Amino acid sequence: LGMKKPPHSTISSIVRILENKGYVDHKAYGRTHEYFPIVSKEDYSKKTLKKLVTDYFEGSMSSLVSFMVKEKKLNIEELEDLIDKMND
C-alpha cells in the first residue's frame, strides 16, 4: 500500500549478488534474463540456521534451543522438527 517499486537497477544489483553467491542462475533471451533459484528452500534454511548458530550462539545448537525455549518461542514439536533438520 503506497510503497514505491524499487528501481530496476537496484533489483538487478541484488539479483546479481544472489547469483554470485550461488543462490540463483539465469537464462538469457537476448537482452532479457530469466532468473531462477538453484538452492532449495530447505538447503537455504539449513545454511541460514547454521550461520545463526555460529554467529550468535558460539556454534552451540543447545544454546540456541535453550534461548528459544526460555523465550517461549519453541514448543516440543518444533524442537523435534529442528533437531531432525539439523541431523540431515
C-alpha positions as a Markdown table, in Angstrom:
| # | Residue | x | y | z |
|---|---|---|---|---|
| 1 | Leu | 0.0 | 0.0 | 0.0 |
| 2 | Gly | 1.6 | 3.2 | -1.2 |
| 3 | Met | 5.1 | 1.6 | -1.4 |
| 4 | Lys | 7.1 | 2.6 | -4.4 |
| 5 | Lys | 8.7 | -0.1 | -6.6 |
| 6 | Pro | 12.5 | -0.1 | -6.3 |
| 7 | Pro | 14.4 | 1.0 | -9.4 |
| 8 | His | 15.3 | -1.7 | -12.0 |
| 9 | Ser | 19.0 | -1.1 | -11.3 |
| 10 | Thr | 18.5 | -1.9 | -7.6 |
| 11 | Ile | 16.7 | -5.2 | -8.4 |
| 12 | Ser | 19.3 | -6.1 | -11.0 |
| 13 | Ser | 22.1 | -5.5 | -8.5 |
| 14 | Ile | 20.5 | -7.6 | -5.8 |
| 15 | Val | 19.9 | -10.5 | -8.2 |
| 16 | Arg | 23.5 | -10.3 | -9.5 |
| 17 | Ile | 24.7 | -10.5 | -5.9 |
| 18 | Leu | 22.5 | -13.6 | -5.3 |
| 19 | Glu | 23.8 | -15.1 | -8.5 |
| 20 | Asn | 27.4 | -14.5 | -7.4 |
| 21 | Lys | 26.7 | -16.2 | -4.1 |
| 22 | Gly | 25.3 | -19.2 | -5.9 |
| 23 | Tyr | 21.6 | -18.8 | -4.9 |
| 24 | Val | 20.2 | -18.1 | -8.4 |
| 25 | Asp | 21.1 | -18.6 | -12.0 |
| 26 | His | 19.7 | -17.3 | -15.2 |
| 27 | Lys | 18.8 | -18.0 | -18.8 |
| 28 | Ala | 19.4 | -15.2 | -21.3 |
| 29 | Tyr | 16.9 | -14.4 | -24.1 |
| 30 | Gly | 18.6 | -11.6 | -26.0 |
| 31 | Arg | 18.8 | -8.7 | -23.5 |
| 32 | Thr | 16.2 | -10.3 | -21.3 |
| 33 | His | 17.2 | -12.6 | -18.4 |
| 34 | Glu | 15.1 | -15.1 | -16.6 |
| 35 | Tyr | 16.4 | -15.8 | -13.1 |
| 36 | Phe | 15.6 | -19.0 | -11.1 |
| 37 | Pro | 16.7 | -20.4 | -7.8 |
| 38 | Ile | 19.4 | -23.1 | -7.7 |
| 39 | Val | 19.3 | -23.7 | -4.0 |
| 40 | Ser | 16.2 | -25.3 | -2.4 |
| 41 | Lys | 14.4 | -23.6 | 0.3 |
| 42 | Glu | 15.3 | -26.4 | 2.7 |
| 43 | Asp | 19.0 | -26.1 | 1.9 |
| 44 | Tyr | 18.9 | -22.3 | 2.3 |
| 45 | Ser | 17.1 | -22.7 | 5.6 |
| 46 | Lys | 19.8 | -25.1 | 6.9 |
| 47 | Lys | 22.6 | -22.9 | 5.8 |
| 48 | Thr | 21.0 | -19.9 | 7.4 |
| 49 | Leu | 20.3 | -21.7 | 10.7 |
| 50 | Lys | 23.9 | -22.9 | 10.9 |
| 51 | Lys | 25.1 | -19.4 | 10.3 |
| 52 | Leu | 22.8 | -18.1 | 13.0 |
| 53 | Val | 24.1 | -20.7 | 15.5 |
| 54 | Thr | 27.7 | -19.9 | 14.5 |
| 55 | Asp | 27.4 | -16.1 | 14.6 |
| 56 | Tyr | 25.2 | -15.6 | 17.6 |
| 57 | Phe | 25.4 | -18.8 | 19.8 |
| 58 | Glu | 29.1 | -19.6 | 19.6 |
| 59 | Gly | 28.4 | -22.6 | 17.4 |
| 60 | Ser | 26.2 | -24.3 | 20.1 |
| 61 | Met | 22.9 | -25.6 | 18.9 |
| 62 | Ser | 21.9 | -26.3 | 22.5 |
| 63 | Ser | 22.5 | -22.6 | 23.3 |
| 64 | Leu | 20.1 | -21.6 | 20.5 |
| 65 | Val | 17.5 | -24.2 | 21.7 |
| 66 | Ser | 17.8 | -23.1 | 25.3 |
| 67 | Phe | 17.3 | -19.4 | 24.2 |
| 68 | Met | 14.2 | -20.3 | 22.2 |
| 69 | Val | 12.7 | -22.4 | 25.0 |
| 70 | Lys | 13.4 | -19.7 | 27.6 |
| 71 | Glu | 11.8 | -17.1 | 25.3 |
| 72 | Lys | 8.8 | -19.5 | 24.9 |
| 73 | Lys | 9.3 | -19.3 | 21.1 |
| 74 | Leu | 9.6 | -23.1 | 20.7 |
| 75 | Asn | 7.3 | -25.9 | 21.6 |
| 76 | Ile | 8.2 | -29.6 | 21.8 |
| 77 | Glu | 7.0 | -30.4 | 18.3 |
| 78 | Glu | 9.0 | -27.5 | 16.8 |
| 79 | Leu | 12.1 | -28.6 | 18.8 |
| 80 | Glu | 11.8 | -32.1 | 17.4 |
| 81 | Asp | 11.5 | -30.8 | 13.9 |
| 82 | Leu | 14.5 | -28.5 | 14.4 |
| 83 | Ile | 16.6 | -31.4 | 15.6 |
| 84 | Asp | 15.5 | -33.5 | 12.6 |
| 85 | Lys | 16.5 | -30.8 | 10.2 |
| 86 | Met | 19.9 | -30.3 | 11.8 |
| 87 | Asn | 20.7 | -34.0 | 11.6 |
| 88 | Asp | 20.1 | -34.2 | 7.9 |
